[in-house]
Amino acid sequence: DHDKSFKDDMDVYYYATFTQANANAFGDIYALRYTVTCNAPFAFSNEFVHKISSTSGSETYRQIVNTSDEKEINVYPVVTINPTSTGKVTIENRTQGKSVTIDCLRDNIVTIDNDKLRICDSTGKLIKLHDVGLDDVGSLYWFSLSYGINDIYITGDAEITISYREPRKVGAY
């Protein structure tokens, strides 16, 4: 419950897990008591979705502004790569000076959940790192967004979707 002085995206969402369930019986009345634990000490924003089309002939630039309330912690989005031809797709965050290059097969959608450190194909099956050209796990970069302006450059033939939620502090902050 708030006045309209907040940003438009100030609807917040909490994510929780049932950590315990107890059943009680009182005669003919049965009750369940659940213990619920939030996944974080803060709430999250609406989902931000950035769709970017890229071709191998040139770099595609997109500026993404991270307005998270956690300024010292990066946001790790889900990146979906829908390659339009077989080849390499590079996603670079020049603000951080880091990039990741994936070997893609035409029409084989690759989903990279950078927060959960998972790479899956269109069936949801985990992909081995060496199958997408990531052989040196010691130098593997999980794409992230720093607080503020992020300069993103993409090369390769693909339709890319970057989606994430930003942490929001609520209450007495």
PDB file of C-alpha atoms in Angstrom:
ATOM      1  CA  ASP A   1       0.000   0.000   0.000  1.00  0.00           C
ATOM      2  CA  HIS A   2       1.759   3.143  -1.185  1.00  0.00           C
ATOM      3  CA  ASP A   3       1.182   6.521  -2.712  1.00  0.00           C
ATOM      4  CA  LYS A   4       1.989   7.195  -6.365  1.00  0.00           C
ATOM      5  CA  SER A   5       5.401   8.811  -5.653  1.00  0.00           C
ATOM      6  CA  PHE A   6       7.162   5.474  -6.238  1.00  0.00           C
ATOM      7  CA  LYS A   7       8.614   4.335  -9.540  1.00  0.00           C
ATOM      8  CA  ASP A   8       6.212   2.586 -11.915  1.00  0.00           C
ATOM      9  CA  ASP A   9       7.984  -0.730 -11.401  1.00  0.00           C
ATOM     10  CA  MET A  10       7.706  -0.679  -7.626  1.00  0.00           C
ATOM     11  CA  ASP A  11       5.328  -3.616  -7.450  1.00  0.00           C
ATOM     12  CA  VAL A  12       7.379  -6.147  -5.531  1.00  0.00           C
ATOM     13  CA  TYR A  13       7.298  -9.919  -5.420  1.00  0.00           C
ATOM     14  CA  TYR A  14       8.434 -12.348  -2.749  1.00  0.00           C
ATOM     15  CA  TYR A  15       9.477 -15.911  -3.471  1.00  0.00           C
ATOM     16  CA  ALA A  16       9.113 -18.510  -0.770  1.00  0.00           C
ATOM     17  CA  THR A  17       9.408 -22.232  -0.133  1.00  0.00           C
ATOM     18  CA  PHE A  18       7.349 -24.423   2.156  1.00  0.00           C
ATOM     19  CA  THR A  19       9.984 -25.768   4.539  1.00  0.00           C
ATOM     20  CA  GLN A  20       7.725 -27.730   6.867  1.00  0.00           C
ATOM     21  CA  ALA A  21       4.147 -29.073   6.942  1.00  0.00           C
ATOM     22  CA  ASN A  22       2.366 -30.393  10.041  1.00  0.00           C
ATOM     23  CA  ALA A  23      -1.036 -32.067  10.183  1.00  0.00           C
ATOM     24  CA  ASN A  24      -3.312 -31.698  13.196  1.00  0.00           C
ATOM     25  CA  ALA A  25      -6.615 -33.353  13.978  1.00  0.00           C
ATOM     26  CA  PHE A  26      -9.170 -31.962  16.410  1.00  0.00           C
ATOM     27  CA  GLY A  27     -12.081 -34.397  16.334  1.00  0.00           C
ATOM     28  CA  ASP A  28     -13.612 -34.115  12.861  1.00  0.00           C
ATOM     29  CA  ILE A  29     -11.597 -31.001  12.032  1.00  0.00           C
ATOM     30  CA  TYR A  30      -8.294 -31.431  10.274  1.00  0.00           C
ATOM     31  CA  ALA A  31      -5.741 -28.682   9.830  1.00  0.00           C
ATOM     32  CA  LEU A  32      -2.432 -28.230   8.097  1.00  0.00           C
ATOM     33  CA  ARG A  33       0.175 -25.852   9.425  1.00  0.00           C
ATOM     34  CA  TYR A  34       2.868 -24.727   6.994  1.00  0.00           C
ATOM     35  CA  THR A  35       6.179 -23.035   7.668  1.00  0.00           C
ATOM     36  CA  VAL A  36       7.157 -20.740   4.802  1.00  0.00           C
ATOM     37  CA  THR A  37      10.651 -19.321   4.270  1.00  0.00           C
ATOM     38  CA  CYS A  38      11.483 -16.526   1.806  1.00  0.00           C
ATOM     39  CA  ASN A  39      14.365 -17.120  -0.592  1.00  0.00           C
ATOM     40  CA  ALA A  40      15.913 -13.700   0.114  1.00  0.00           C
ATOM     41  CA  PRO A  41      15.826 -10.914   2.707  1.00  0.00           C
ATOM     42  CA  PHE A  42      14.355  -8.574   0.098  1.00  0.00           C
ATOM     43  CA  ALA A  43      11.650  -8.500  -2.563  1.00  0.00           C
ATOM     44  CA  PHE A  44      12.052  -8.478  -6.347  1.00  0.00           C
ATOM     45  CA  SER A  45      10.931  -6.131  -9.139  1.00  0.00           C
ATOM     46  CA  ASN A  46       8.758  -6.928 -12.123  1.00  0.00           C
ATOM     47  CA  GLU A  47      10.617  -9.017 -14.688  1.00  0.00           C
ATOM     48  CA  PHE A  48      12.735  -7.027 -17.136  1.00  0.00           C
ATOM     49  CA  VAL A  49      12.996  -8.563 -20.630  1.00  0.00           C
ATOM     50  CA  HIS A  50      15.380  -7.340 -23.348  1.00  0.00           C
ATOM     51  CA  LYS A  51      15.090  -8.886 -26.832  1.00  0.00           C
ATOM     52  CA  ILE A  52      18.088  -8.370 -29.101  1.00  0.00           C
ATOM     53  CA  SER A  53      18.540  -9.483 -32.729  1.00  0.00           C
ATOM     54  CA  SER A  54      22.101  -9.955 -33.934  1.00  0.00           C
ATOM     55  CA  THR A  55      23.892 -10.923 -37.121  1.00  0.00           C
ATOM     56  CA  SER A  56      27.418 -12.179 -37.619  1.00  0.00           C
ATOM     57  CA  GLY A  57      28.202  -9.275 -39.954  1.00  0.00           C
ATOM     58  CA  SER A  58      28.237  -6.624 -37.213  1.00  0.00           C
ATOM     59  CA  GLU A  59      28.068  -6.036 -33.472  1.00  0.00           C
ATOM     60  CA  THR A  60      24.694  -5.275 -31.947  1.00  0.00           C
ATOM     61  CA  TYR A  61      24.704  -2.829 -29.040  1.00  0.00           C
ATOM     62  CA  ARG A  62      22.181  -2.574 -26.219  1.00  0.00           C
ATOM     63  CA  GLN A  63      22.431  -0.513 -23.073  1.00  0.00           C
ATOM     64  CA  ILE A  64      20.854  -2.142 -20.016  1.00  0.00           C
ATOM     65  CA  VAL A  65      20.447  -0.117 -16.834  1.00  0.00           C
ATOM     66  CA  ASN A  66      20.394  -2.104 -13.591  1.00  0.00           C
ATOM     67  CA  THR A  67      18.545  -0.114 -10.903  1.00  0.00           C
ATOM     68  CA  SER A  68      18.778  -2.800  -8.224  1.00  0.00           C
ATOM     69  CA  ASP A  69      18.668  -1.723  -4.585  1.00  0.00           C
ATOM     70  CA  GLU A  70      21.651  -4.016  -3.979  1.00  0.00           C
ATOM     71  CA  LYS A  71      24.363  -1.836  -5.521  1.00  0.00           C
ATOM     72  CA  GLU A  72      27.276  -4.090  -4.552  1.00  0.00           C
ATOM     73  CA  ILE A  73      25.809  -7.329  -5.908  1.00  0.00           C
ATOM     74  CA  ASN A  74      25.469  -8.149  -9.618  1.00  0.00           C
ATOM     75  CA  VAL A  75      22.218  -9.413 -11.127  1.00  0.00           C
ATOM     76  CA  TYR A  76      22.576 -12.753 -12.967  1.00  0.00           C
ATOM     77  CA  PRO A  77      19.911 -12.964 -15.708  1.00  0.00           C
ATOM     78  CA  VAL A  78      18.559 -15.837 -17.753  1.00  0.00           C
ATOM     79  CA  VAL A  79      19.884 -15.561 -21.320  1.00  0.00           C
ATOM     80  CA  THR A  80      18.057 -17.401 -24.106  1.00  0.00           C
ATOM     81  CA  ILE A  81      19.906 -17.782 -27.405  1.00  0.00           C
ATOM     82  CA  ASN A  82      17.872 -18.761 -30.470  1.00  0.00           C
ATOM     83  CA  PRO A  83      20.521 -19.147 -33.201  1.00  0.00           C
ATOM     84  CA  THR A  84      19.423 -18.414 -36.764  1.00  0.00           C
ATOM     85  CA  SER A  85      22.508 -20.175 -38.167  1.00  0.00           C
ATOM     86  CA  THR A  86      25.201 -22.527 -36.905  1.00  0.00           C
ATOM     87  CA  GLY A  87      28.166 -20.658 -35.462  1.00  0.00           C
ATOM     88  CA  LYS A  88      29.527 -18.733 -32.511  1.00  0.00           C
ATOM     89  CA  VAL A  89      27.481 -16.228 -30.525  1.00  0.00           C
ATOM     90  CA  THR A  90      29.347 -13.831 -28.242  1.00  0.00           C
ATOM     91  CA  ILE A  91      27.724 -11.833 -25.446  1.00  0.00           C
ATOM     92  CA  GLU A  92      29.989  -9.159 -23.997  1.00  0.00           C
ATOM     93  CA  ASN A  93      29.428  -6.795 -21.084  1.00  0.00           C
ATOM     94  CA  ARG A  94      32.006  -4.080 -21.823  1.00  0.00           C
ATOM     95  CA  THR A  95      31.171  -2.356 -18.552  1.00  0.00           C
ATOM     96  CA  GLN A  96      32.698  -5.375 -16.803  1.00  0.00           C
ATOM     97  CA  GLY A  97      35.224  -6.112 -19.545  1.00  0.00           C
ATOM     98  CA  LYS A  98      34.059  -9.733 -19.806  1.00  0.00           C
ATOM     99  CA  SER A  99      32.404 -11.920 -22.433  1.00  0.00           C
ATOM    100  CA  VAL A 100      31.196 -15.450 -23.123  1.00  0.00           C
ATOM    101  CA  THR A 101      31.180 -17.193 -26.508  1.00  0.00           C
ATOM    102  CA  ILE A 102      28.881 -20.149 -27.185  1.00  0.00           C
ATOM    103  CA  ASP A 103      29.037 -22.589 -30.135  1.00  0.00           C
ATOM    104  CA  CYS A 104      25.432 -22.800 -31.342  1.00  0.00           C
ATOM    105  CA  LEU A 105      23.575 -25.043 -33.762  1.00  0.00           C
ATOM    106  CA  ARG A 106      20.883 -23.489 -35.918  1.00  0.00           C
ATOM    107  CA  ASP A 107      17.421 -23.623 -34.291  1.00  0.00           C
ATOM    108  CA  ASN A 108      18.771 -25.339 -31.142  1.00  0.00           C
ATOM    109  CA  ILE A 109      17.717 -22.896 -28.433  1.00  0.00           C
ATOM    110  CA  VAL A 110      20.218 -22.550 -25.584  1.00  0.00           C
ATOM    111  CA  THR A 111      19.090 -21.218 -22.203  1.00  0.00           C
ATOM    112  CA  ILE A 112      21.751 -20.020 -19.782  1.00  0.00           C
ATOM    113  CA  ASP A 113      20.556 -19.482 -16.216  1.00  0.00           C
ATOM    114  CA  ASN A 114      23.503 -17.460 -14.917  1.00  0.00           C
ATOM    115  CA  ASP A 115      22.155 -17.363 -11.366  1.00  0.00           C
ATOM    116  CA  LYS A 116      21.752 -21.140 -11.074  1.00  0.00           C
ATOM    117  CA  LEU A 117      24.856 -21.851 -13.227  1.00  0.00           C
ATOM    118  CA  ARG A 118      22.907 -24.025 -15.712  1.00  0.00           C
ATOM    119  CA  ILE A 119      23.037 -24.325 -19.496  1.00  0.00           C
ATOM    120  CA  CYS A 120      20.122 -26.212 -21.114  1.00  0.00           C
ATOM    121  CA  ASP A 121      18.874 -26.932 -24.624  1.00  0.00           C
ATOM    122  CA  SER A 122      15.325 -26.444 -25.883  1.00  0.00           C
ATOM    123  CA  THR A 123      14.192 -29.720 -24.258  1.00  0.00           C
ATOM    124  CA  GLY A 124      15.407 -28.588 -20.834  1.00  0.00           C
ATOM    125  CA  LYS A 125      18.269 -31.128 -20.871  1.00  0.00           C
ATOM    126  CA  LEU A 126      21.547 -29.908 -19.371  1.00  0.00           C
ATOM    127  CA  ILE A 127      24.289 -29.275 -21.933  1.00  0.00           C
ATOM    128  CA  LYS A 128      27.893 -30.191 -21.203  1.00  0.00           C
ATOM    129  CA  LEU A 129      30.174 -27.162 -21.209  1.00  0.00           C
ATOM    130  CA  HIS A 130      32.525 -28.589 -23.838  1.00  0.00           C
ATOM    131  CA  ASP A 131      29.538 -29.203 -26.157  1.00  0.00           C
ATOM    132  CA  VAL A 132      29.037 -25.432 -26.431  1.00  0.00           C
ATOM    133  CA  GLY A 133      32.729 -24.629 -26.759  1.00  0.00           C
ATOM    134  CA  LEU A 134      33.420 -23.797 -23.106  1.00  0.00           C
ATOM    135  CA  ASP A 135      36.483 -25.918 -22.373  1.00  0.00           C
ATOM    136  CA  ASP A 136      38.368 -23.827 -19.804  1.00  0.00           C
ATOM    137  CA  VAL A 137      36.036 -23.850 -16.792  1.00  0.00           C
ATOM    138  CA  GLY A 138      38.588 -21.833 -14.796  1.00  0.00           C
ATOM    139  CA  SER A 139      37.957 -18.805 -16.976  1.00  0.00           C
ATOM    140  CA  LEU A 140      34.203 -19.304 -17.477  1.00  0.00           C
ATOM    141  CA  TYR A 141      32.231 -16.054 -17.238  1.00  0.00           C
ATOM    142  CA  TRP A 142      28.635 -16.231 -16.057  1.00  0.00           C
ATOM    143  CA  PHE A 143      26.985 -13.191 -17.640  1.00  0.00           C
ATOM    144  CA  SER A 144      25.849 -10.579 -15.136  1.00  0.00           C
ATOM    145  CA  LEU A 145      24.711  -6.973 -14.895  1.00  0.00           C
ATOM    146  CA  SER A 146      26.487  -4.520 -12.626  1.00  0.00           C
ATOM    147  CA  TYR A 147      24.602  -1.735 -10.863  1.00  0.00           C
ATOM    148  CA  GLY A 148      24.067   1.190 -13.241  1.00  0.00           C
ATOM    149  CA  ILE A 149      24.695   1.272 -16.984  1.00  0.00           C
ATOM    150  CA  ASN A 150      25.833  -1.930 -18.718  1.00  0.00           C
ATOM    151  CA  ASP A 151      27.086  -1.722 -22.315  1.00  0.00           C
ATOM    152  CA  ILE A 152      26.157  -5.052 -23.950  1.00  0.00           C
ATOM    153  CA  TYR A 153      27.559  -6.087 -27.338  1.00  0.00           C
ATOM    154  CA  ILE A 154      26.437  -9.213 -29.175  1.00  0.00           C
ATOM    155  CA  THR A 155      27.894 -10.843 -32.279  1.00  0.00           C
ATOM    156  CA  GLY A 156      26.617 -13.893 -34.141  1.00  0.00           C
ATOM    157  CA  ASP A 157      23.402 -14.865 -35.897  1.00  0.00           C
ATOM    158  CA  ALA A 158      20.832 -15.150 -33.131  1.00  0.00           C
ATOM    159  CA  GLU A 159      17.790 -13.796 -31.381  1.00  0.00           C
ATOM    160  CA  ILE A 160      18.776 -13.188 -27.745  1.00  0.00           C
ATOM    161  CA  THR A 161      16.487 -12.633 -24.774  1.00  0.00           C
ATOM    162  CA  ILE A 162      17.889 -11.368 -21.465  1.00  0.00           C
ATOM    163  CA  SER A 163      15.431 -11.577 -18.553  1.00  0.00           C
ATOM    164  CA  TYR A 164      15.885 -10.844 -14.860  1.00  0.00           C
ATOM    165  CA  ARG A 165      14.379  -9.351 -11.721  1.00  0.00           C
ATOM    166  CA  GLU A 166      16.145  -6.751  -9.593  1.00  0.00           C
ATOM    167  CA  PRO A 167      16.296  -6.926  -5.786  1.00  0.00           C
ATOM    168  CA  ARG A 168      14.120  -4.291  -4.062  1.00  0.00           C
ATOM    169  CA  LYS A 169      14.483  -3.287  -0.445  1.00  0.00           C
ATOM    170  CA  VAL A 170      11.152  -2.645   1.204  1.00  0.00           C
ATOM    171  CA  GLY A 171      10.036  -1.598   4.633  1.00  0.00           C
ATOM    172  CA  ALA A 172      12.258   0.512   6.865  1.00  0.00           C
ATOM    173  CA  TYR A 173      15.273   0.987   4.558  1.00  0.00           C
TER     174      TYR A 173
END
